[in-house]
Amino acid sequence: MVDHVRLERAAVAVLYSACPRRRSADGIWFVGSYGTQPGIPAPVRNKAVAAGAGQWIRDLPGIIAGIEQDWSITIGRPYPDATEALVAEATLGDGTPAVVKLHIPRPGDHARNEITVLRLAGGSGCARLLRADMTRGTLLLERLGRSLHALALPLGRRHEILCEAAARVWRPAVDCGLPTGADKGRRLSDFIPTAWEELGRPCTERAVAHALACAARRVDAHDDERAVLVHGDVHEWNALQSGSGFKLVDPDGLLAEAEYDMGVLMREDPVELLQGDPRERAHRLAARCGLDATAIWQWGVAERVATGLLLSKIELQPIGRQMLAAADHVAE
């Protein structure tokens, strides 16, 4: 299960005037020389409020000023499509374009896990990490290009690109401190039945039972010796152009079987999944990456139900209903 950040993204233009006082997309004003302090996009503000991070919102101008001074950078306008963190344009002292990401303070190790993945990847498959401050939950990253989604490529070609990027991330990472695939499977198993009941059982009991059985199989199958570093949220909104290829951003970070990343691709595009034999996608991804089709299928089953429930919970439709409809269709 993931927060499915990309589905909350809206095509919103963030307008700035030439004066030092600038207005953000959600109506919050910050004042500063050159107006460089970014406003807070409404989804980020709402997420911070829900997490009890209201003081972080109030402290942001000072936090941003401190980062600018400590790292000798200039922080510019925010990206309005962010939801989990404040993400903004940045410029290094030598004029190099970059991106700064400030995680919302909340329970869990979201910032630490992302920093860990990016340090281990070293710019291969993922955006290059330029600097990080674990205490402030802040990352400075290379600036990449357009998203894979924006290019509107055929599904098969998108999968080829995502497989290639994900495979560059996969590597041994023993004792790196990231959650394991077994941890992930257990979290999915805890979330699914609770959310299903809270939402009034929006999919069949058979679909839930199928997802729980698949998650349990992946927990049982976890092997520390086979586990590799995985991105954890491989989809077209998280792949950005880098030269002639693509790099991934916003890693969740797991130490798991590589099939987990392909399971996320099984979760995505649920309408297209049902336009043919649903299992064909798992076999195609497995053949492309030299992985096990059954493991990919099982991760996809669990992720599809969990994410469909999550999206229904936060009222992101119709994709939530589409995922649950696909889950009903493939349930055994």
CSV table of C-alpha atoms in Angstrom, one decimal:
chain,number,residue,atom,x,y,z
A,1,MET,CA,0.0,0.0,0.0
A,2,VAL,CA,1.2,3.5,-0.8
A,3,ASP,CA,-0.2,6.9,-0.4
A,4,HIS,CA,-0.6,7.0,-4.2
A,5,VAL,CA,0.7,10.5,-4.3
A,6,ARG,CA,0.4,10.9,-8.1
A,7,LEU,CA,-3.4,10.6,-8.1
A,8,GLU,CA,-3.8,13.7,-6.0
A,9,ARG,CA,-1.8,15.8,-8.4
A,10,ALA,CA,-3.8,18.6,-10.1
A,11,ALA,CA,-2.9,20.7,-13.1
A,12,VAL,CA,-2.7,23.9,-11.0
A,13,ALA,CA,-0.7,26.9,-12.1
A,14,VAL,CA,1.1,28.6,-9.2
A,15,LEU,CA,1.2,32.3,-10.1
A,16,TYR,CA,3.8,34.7,-8.7
A,17,SER,CA,4.0,38.4,-9.0
A,18,ALA,CA,7.3,40.3,-9.4
A,19,CYS,CA,7.1,41.8,-6.0
A,20,PRO,CA,8.8,40.3,-2.9
A,21,ARG,CA,5.4,39.3,-1.5
A,22,ARG,CA,4.2,36.2,-3.2
A,23,ARG,CA,1.0,34.2,-3.0
A,24,SER,CA,1.0,30.4,-2.8
A,25,ALA,CA,-1.5,28.1,-4.5
A,26,ASP,CA,-3.5,27.7,-1.2
A,27,GLY,CA,-3.6,31.4,-0.4
A,28,ILE,CA,-0.8,31.5,2.2
A,29,TRP,CA,1.6,34.4,1.9
A,30,PHE,CA,5.3,34.5,2.8
A,31,VAL,CA,7.4,37.6,2.6
A,32,GLY,CA,11.1,37.6,1.9
A,33,SER,CA,13.8,39.1,-0.3
A,34,TYR,CA,13.1,38.0,-3.9
A,35,GLY,CA,10.0,36.2,-2.6
A,36,THR,CA,11.9,32.9,-2.5
A,37,GLN,CA,10.0,31.3,0.4
A,38,PRO,CA,7.5,29.0,-1.3
A,39,GLY,CA,3.9,28.8,-0.1
A,40,ILE,CA,2.4,25.5,0.9
A,41,PRO,CA,0.2,23.7,-1.6
A,42,ALA,CA,-3.1,22.8,-0.1
A,43,PRO,CA,-2.6,19.0,-0.1
A,44,VAL,CA,0.7,19.4,1.8
A,45,ARG,CA,-0.9,21.8,4.3
A,46,ASN,CA,-3.8,19.4,4.9
A,47,LYS,CA,-1.6,16.4,5.3
A,48,ALA,CA,0.5,18.4,7.8
A,49,VAL,CA,-2.5,19.5,9.8
A,50,ALA,CA,-3.8,15.9,9.8
A,51,ALA,CA,-0.4,14.7,11.1
A,52,GLY,CA,-0.5,17.3,13.9
A,53,ALA,CA,2.3,19.3,12.3
A,54,GLY,CA,0.7,22.7,12.5
A,55,GLN,CA,3.8,24.2,14.2
A,56,TRP,CA,5.9,23.0,11.3
A,57,ILE,CA,3.7,25.0,9.0
A,58,ARG,CA,4.1,28.1,11.1
A,59,ASP,CA,7.9,27.5,11.4
A,60,LEU,CA,8.4,27.0,7.6
A,61,PRO,CA,9.7,30.5,6.7
A,62,GLY,CA,12.4,30.2,9.3
A,63,ILE,CA,13.2,26.6,8.4
A,64,ILE,CA,13.5,27.6,4.7
A,65,ALA,CA,15.7,30.6,5.5
A,66,GLY,CA,18.0,28.3,7.6
A,67,ILE,CA,18.3,25.8,4.8
A,68,GLU,CA,19.1,28.5,2.3
A,69,GLN,CA,21.9,29.8,4.6
A,70,ASP,CA,23.3,26.5,5.6
A,71,TRP,CA,23.4,25.0,2.1
A,72,SER,CA,24.1,28.3,0.2
A,73,ILE,CA,21.1,27.7,-2.0
A,74,THR,CA,18.1,29.8,-3.2
A,75,ILE,CA,14.7,28.2,-2.8
A,76,GLY,CA,12.1,29.1,-5.4
A,77,ARG,CA,8.6,28.2,-6.2
A,78,PRO,CA,7.0,25.1,-4.9
A,79,TYR,CA,5.7,22.2,-7.1
A,80,PRO,CA,1.9,22.3,-6.7
A,81,ASP,CA,1.5,18.6,-7.2
A,82,ALA,CA,3.4,17.5,-4.0
A,83,THR,CA,1.3,16.0,-1.2
A,84,GLU,CA,3.7,14.2,1.2
A,85,ALA,CA,6.3,17.0,1.5
A,86,LEU,CA,7.0,20.5,0.5
A,87,VAL,CA,8.9,20.2,-2.8
A,88,ALA,CA,10.4,23.3,-4.4
A,89,GLU,CA,12.8,24.5,-7.1
A,90,ALA,CA,16.2,25.3,-5.8
A,91,THR,CA,19.4,26.9,-7.2
A,92,LEU,CA,22.9,26.1,-6.0
A,93,GLY,CA,25.4,28.8,-5.4
A,94,ASP,CA,27.0,28.1,-8.8
A,95,GLY,CA,23.7,28.4,-10.6
A,96,THR,CA,23.0,24.6,-10.9
A,97,PRO,CA,19.3,23.9,-10.8
A,98,ALA,CA,18.2,21.5,-8.1
A,99,VAL,CA,15.1,20.5,-6.0
A,100,VAL,CA,14.6,20.7,-2.3
A,101,LYS,CA,12.2,18.4,-0.4
A,102,LEU,CA,11.1,19.0,3.1
A,103,HIS,CA,9.2,16.1,4.7
A,104,ILE,CA,6.2,16.7,6.9
A,105,PRO,CA,7.1,15.7,10.4
A,106,ARG,CA,5.0,12.6,11.2
A,107,PRO,CA,5.3,9.2,12.8
A,108,GLY,CA,7.5,6.8,10.9
A,109,ASP,CA,10.8,6.9,9.2
A,110,HIS,CA,9.8,8.4,5.8
A,111,ALA,CA,12.6,10.8,5.4
A,112,ARG,CA,15.2,8.5,6.8
A,113,ASN,CA,14.1,5.7,4.5
A,114,GLU,CA,14.1,7.9,1.4
A,115,ILE,CA,17.6,9.3,2.3
A,116,THR,CA,18.9,5.7,2.8
A,117,VAL,CA,17.6,4.6,-0.6
A,118,LEU,CA,19.0,7.5,-2.4
A,119,ARG,CA,22.4,7.2,-0.7
A,120,LEU,CA,22.6,3.5,-1.6
A,121,ALA,CA,21.5,4.1,-5.2
A,122,GLY,CA,24.1,6.8,-5.7
A,123,GLY,CA,22.2,8.4,-8.6
A,124,SER,CA,21.7,5.1,-10.5
A,125,GLY,CA,18.0,4.5,-11.2
A,126,CYS,CA,17.0,7.2,-8.7
A,127,ALA,CA,17.5,11.0,-8.5
A,128,ARG,CA,20.9,11.9,-7.2
A,129,LEU,CA,21.0,13.1,-3.6
A,130,LEU,CA,23.1,16.1,-3.3
A,131,ARG,CA,22.7,16.8,0.4
A,132,ALA,CA,20.5,15.7,3.3
A,133,ASP,CA,19.6,16.8,6.8
A,134,MET,CA,17.9,13.9,8.7
A,135,THR,CA,17.0,16.2,11.6
A,136,ARG,CA,15.0,18.6,9.5
A,137,GLY,CA,13.8,15.8,7.1
A,138,THR,CA,15.2,17.8,4.2
A,139,LEU,CA,16.8,16.6,0.9
A,140,LEU,CA,18.5,18.4,-1.9
A,141,LEU,CA,18.2,16.6,-5.2
A,142,GLU,CA,19.3,16.9,-8.7
A,143,ARG,CA,16.6,18.5,-10.9
A,144,LEU,CA,15.1,16.1,-13.5
A,145,GLY,CA,12.8,16.6,-16.5
A,146,ARG,CA,9.2,15.8,-17.4
A,147,SER,CA,7.4,12.8,-15.9
A,148,LEU,CA,6.8,9.6,-17.8
A,149,HIS,CA,3.1,10.2,-17.4
A,150,ALA,CA,3.3,13.5,-19.2
A,151,LEU,CA,4.7,11.7,-22.3
A,152,ALA,CA,1.5,9.6,-22.7
A,153,LEU,CA,3.4,6.6,-24.0
A,154,PRO,CA,1.8,3.2,-24.6
A,155,LEU,CA,1.5,1.0,-21.6
A,156,GLY,CA,4.0,-1.6,-22.8
A,157,ARG,CA,6.6,1.1,-23.5
A,158,ARG,CA,6.0,2.6,-20.0
A,159,HIS,CA,6.6,-0.7,-18.4
A,160,GLU,CA,9.9,-1.2,-20.3
A,161,ILE,CA,11.1,2.2,-19.0
A,162,LEU,CA,10.0,1.5,-15.5
A,163,CYS,CA,11.5,-1.9,-15.4
A,164,GLU,CA,14.8,-0.5,-16.6
A,165,ALA,CA,14.9,2.2,-14.0
A,166,ALA,CA,13.8,-0.1,-11.1
A,167,ALA,CA,16.4,-2.7,-12.1
A,168,ARG,CA,19.2,-0.1,-11.7
A,169,VAL,CA,18.1,0.3,-8.1
A,170,TRP,CA,18.1,-3.3,-7.2
A,171,ARG,CA,21.2,-4.3,-5.3
A,172,PRO,CA,22.2,-6.0,-2.0
A,173,ALA,CA,21.9,-3.7,1.0
A,174,VAL,CA,22.4,-5.9,4.0
A,175,ASP,CA,21.8,-4.2,7.4
A,176,CYS,CA,20.7,-0.9,5.8
A,177,GLY,CA,18.0,-0.4,8.3
A,178,LEU,CA,15.1,-0.4,5.8
A,179,PRO,CA,11.8,-2.3,6.4
A,180,THR,CA,11.7,-5.8,4.9
A,181,GLY,CA,9.3,-7.3,2.4
A,182,ALA,CA,7.9,-9.3,5.3
A,183,ASP,CA,7.3,-6.1,7.2
A,184,LYS,CA,5.5,-4.7,4.2
A,185,GLY,CA,3.3,-7.8,3.8
A,186,ARG,CA,2.3,-7.7,7.5
A,187,ARG,CA,1.4,-4.0,7.2
A,188,LEU,CA,-0.8,-4.7,4.2
A,189,SER,CA,-2.5,-7.6,6.1
A,190,ASP,CA,-3.2,-5.3,9.0
A,191,PHE,CA,-4.6,-2.4,6.9
A,192,ILE,CA,-6.8,-4.3,4.5
A,193,PRO,CA,-9.4,-5.8,6.8
A,194,THR,CA,-9.6,-2.7,9.0
A,195,ALA,CA,-10.1,-0.4,6.0
A,196,TRP,CA,-12.6,-2.8,4.4
A,197,GLU,CA,-14.8,-2.7,7.4
A,198,GLU,CA,-14.5,1.0,8.0
A,199,LEU,CA,-15.5,1.7,4.4
A,200,GLY,CA,-18.6,-0.5,4.5
A,201,ARG,CA,-17.1,-3.4,2.6
A,202,PRO,CA,-16.7,-1.8,-0.8
A,203,CYS,CA,-15.3,-4.9,-2.5
A,204,THR,CA,-16.2,-8.6,-2.1
A,205,GLU,CA,-15.1,-10.6,0.8
A,206,ARG,CA,-13.5,-13.0,-1.7
A,207,ALA,CA,-11.2,-10.2,-2.9
A,208,VAL,CA,-10.1,-9.4,0.6
A,209,ALA,CA,-9.4,-13.0,1.4
A,210,HIS,CA,-7.5,-13.4,-1.8
A,211,ALA,CA,-5.3,-10.3,-1.0
A,212,LEU,CA,-4.7,-11.5,2.6
A,213,ALA,CA,-3.7,-14.9,1.3
A,214,CYS,CA,-1.3,-13.4,-1.2
A,215,ALA,CA,0.3,-11.1,1.4
A,216,ALA,CA,0.8,-14.0,3.7
A,217,ARG,CA,2.5,-16.0,1.0
A,218,ARG,CA,4.9,-13.2,0.4
A,219,VAL,CA,5.6,-12.8,4.1
A,220,ASP,CA,6.4,-16.5,4.3
A,221,ALA,CA,8.6,-16.3,1.2
A,222,HIS,CA,10.8,-13.5,2.4
A,223,ASP,CA,14.4,-14.4,2.3
A,224,ASP,CA,17.0,-12.0,3.8
A,225,GLU,CA,19.7,-13.5,1.5
A,226,ARG,CA,17.7,-12.9,-1.7
A,227,ALA,CA,16.3,-9.5,-0.6
A,228,VAL,CA,17.6,-6.4,-2.4
A,229,LEU,CA,17.1,-2.7,-2.2
A,230,VAL,CA,13.8,-1.8,-3.9
A,231,HIS,CA,12.2,1.5,-4.7
A,232,GLY,CA,8.8,0.6,-3.4
A,233,ASP,CA,6.6,2.8,-5.5
A,234,VAL,CA,7.5,2.4,-9.1
A,235,HIS,CA,4.9,4.1,-11.4
A,236,GLU,CA,4.8,6.6,-14.2
A,237,TRP,CA,4.4,9.7,-12.0
A,238,ASN,CA,7.5,8.8,-10.1
A,239,ALA,CA,9.7,8.4,-13.2
A,240,LEU,CA,11.3,11.6,-14.6
A,241,GLN,CA,13.4,12.2,-17.7
A,242,SER,CA,17.2,12.3,-17.1
A,243,GLY,CA,19.1,12.8,-20.3
A,244,SER,CA,18.0,10.1,-22.7
A,245,GLY,CA,16.6,7.9,-20.0
A,246,PHE,CA,14.6,8.1,-16.8
A,247,LYS,CA,15.2,8.1,-13.1
A,248,LEU,CA,12.8,7.4,-10.2
A,249,VAL,CA,11.9,9.8,-7.4
A,250,ASP,CA,10.1,9.5,-4.1
A,251,PRO,CA,11.3,6.0,-3.0
A,252,ASP,CA,9.5,4.4,-0.1
A,253,GLY,CA,12.5,2.0,0.3
A,254,LEU,CA,12.3,-1.7,1.3
A,255,LEU,CA,14.7,-4.6,1.6
A,256,ALA,CA,12.6,-7.1,-0.3
A,257,GLU,CA,12.4,-9.4,-3.3
A,258,ALA,CA,12.6,-7.4,-6.5
A,259,GLU,CA,9.2,-8.8,-7.5
A,260,TYR,CA,7.7,-6.3,-5.0
A,261,ASP,CA,8.4,-3.4,-7.4
A,262,MET,CA,6.8,-5.2,-10.3
A,263,GLY,CA,3.8,-5.9,-8.0
A,264,VAL,CA,3.2,-2.1,-7.9
A,265,LEU,CA,3.0,-2.1,-11.7
A,266,MET,CA,0.4,-4.9,-11.5
A,267,ARG,CA,-1.6,-2.6,-9.2
A,268,GLU,CA,-1.5,0.3,-11.6
A,269,ASP,CA,-3.7,0.8,-14.7
A,270,PRO,CA,-6.5,-1.5,-13.5
A,271,VAL,CA,-8.8,-0.9,-16.4
A,272,GLU,CA,-6.2,-1.9,-18.9
A,273,LEU,CA,-5.4,-5.0,-16.8
A,274,LEU,CA,-8.9,-6.4,-17.5
A,275,GLN,CA,-8.8,-5.8,-21.2
A,276,GLY,CA,-7.0,-9.1,-21.7
A,277,ASP,CA,-5.7,-11.9,-19.5
A,278,PRO,CA,-4.7,-10.2,-16.2
A,279,ARG,CA,-1.9,-12.7,-15.6
A,280,GLU,CA,-0.3,-11.9,-18.9
A,281,ARG,CA,1.1,-8.7,-17.4
A,282,ALA,CA,2.8,-10.6,-14.6
A,283,HIS,CA,4.3,-13.0,-17.0
A,284,ARG,CA,5.5,-10.2,-19.3
A,285,LEU,CA,7.1,-8.3,-16.4
A,286,ALA,CA,8.7,-11.4,-15.1
A,287,ALA,CA,10.2,-12.3,-18.5
A,288,ARG,CA,11.5,-8.7,-18.9
A,289,CYS,CA,13.3,-8.7,-15.6
A,290,GLY,CA,14.1,-12.4,-15.0
A,291,LEU,CA,11.8,-12.7,-12.0
A,292,ASP,CA,9.1,-14.9,-10.7
A,293,ALA,CA,5.6,-14.3,-12.2
A,294,THR,CA,3.8,-15.8,-9.2
A,295,ALA,CA,5.5,-13.5,-6.7
A,296,ILE,CA,4.8,-10.5,-8.9
A,297,TRP,CA,1.1,-11.6,-9.2
A,298,GLN,CA,0.7,-12.0,-5.5
A,299,TRP,CA,2.2,-8.7,-4.6
A,300,GLY,CA,0.0,-7.1,-7.2
A,301,VAL,CA,-3.1,-8.7,-5.7
A,302,ALA,CA,-2.3,-7.4,-2.2
A,303,GLU,CA,-1.3,-3.9,-3.4
A,304,ARG,CA,-4.4,-3.6,-5.6
A,305,VAL,CA,-6.8,-4.2,-2.7
A,306,ALA,CA,-4.9,-2.1,-0.2
A,307,THR,CA,-4.5,0.9,-2.5
A,308,GLY,CA,-8.0,0.7,-3.8
A,309,LEU,CA,-9.2,0.8,-0.2
A,310,LEU,CA,-6.9,3.7,0.6
A,311,LEU,CA,-8.0,5.7,-2.4
A,312,SER,CA,-11.6,5.1,-1.5
A,313,LYS,CA,-10.9,6.2,2.0
A,314,ILE,CA,-9.5,9.6,0.9
A,315,GLU,CA,-12.2,9.8,-1.9
A,316,LEU,CA,-9.9,9.6,-4.9
A,317,GLN,CA,-12.2,8.3,-7.5
A,318,PRO,CA,-12.8,6.7,-9.9
A,319,ILE,CA,-9.4,5.0,-9.6
A,320,GLY,CA,-10.2,3.5,-6.1
A,321,ARG,CA,-13.3,1.9,-7.4
A,322,GLN,CA,-11.5,0.7,-10.5
A,323,MET,CA,-8.8,-1.0,-8.5
A,324,LEU,CA,-11.4,-2.7,-6.3
A,325,ALA,CA,-13.4,-3.8,-9.3
A,326,ALA,CA,-10.2,-5.4,-10.8
A,327,ALA,CA,-9.6,-7.0,-7.4
A,328,ASP,CA,-13.1,-8.6,-7.5
A,329,HIS,CA,-12.5,-9.8,-11.0
A,330,VAL,CA,-9.3,-11.6,-10.4
A,331,ALA,CA,-10.2,-12.9,-6.9
A,332,GLU,CA,-9.8,-16.7,-6.6
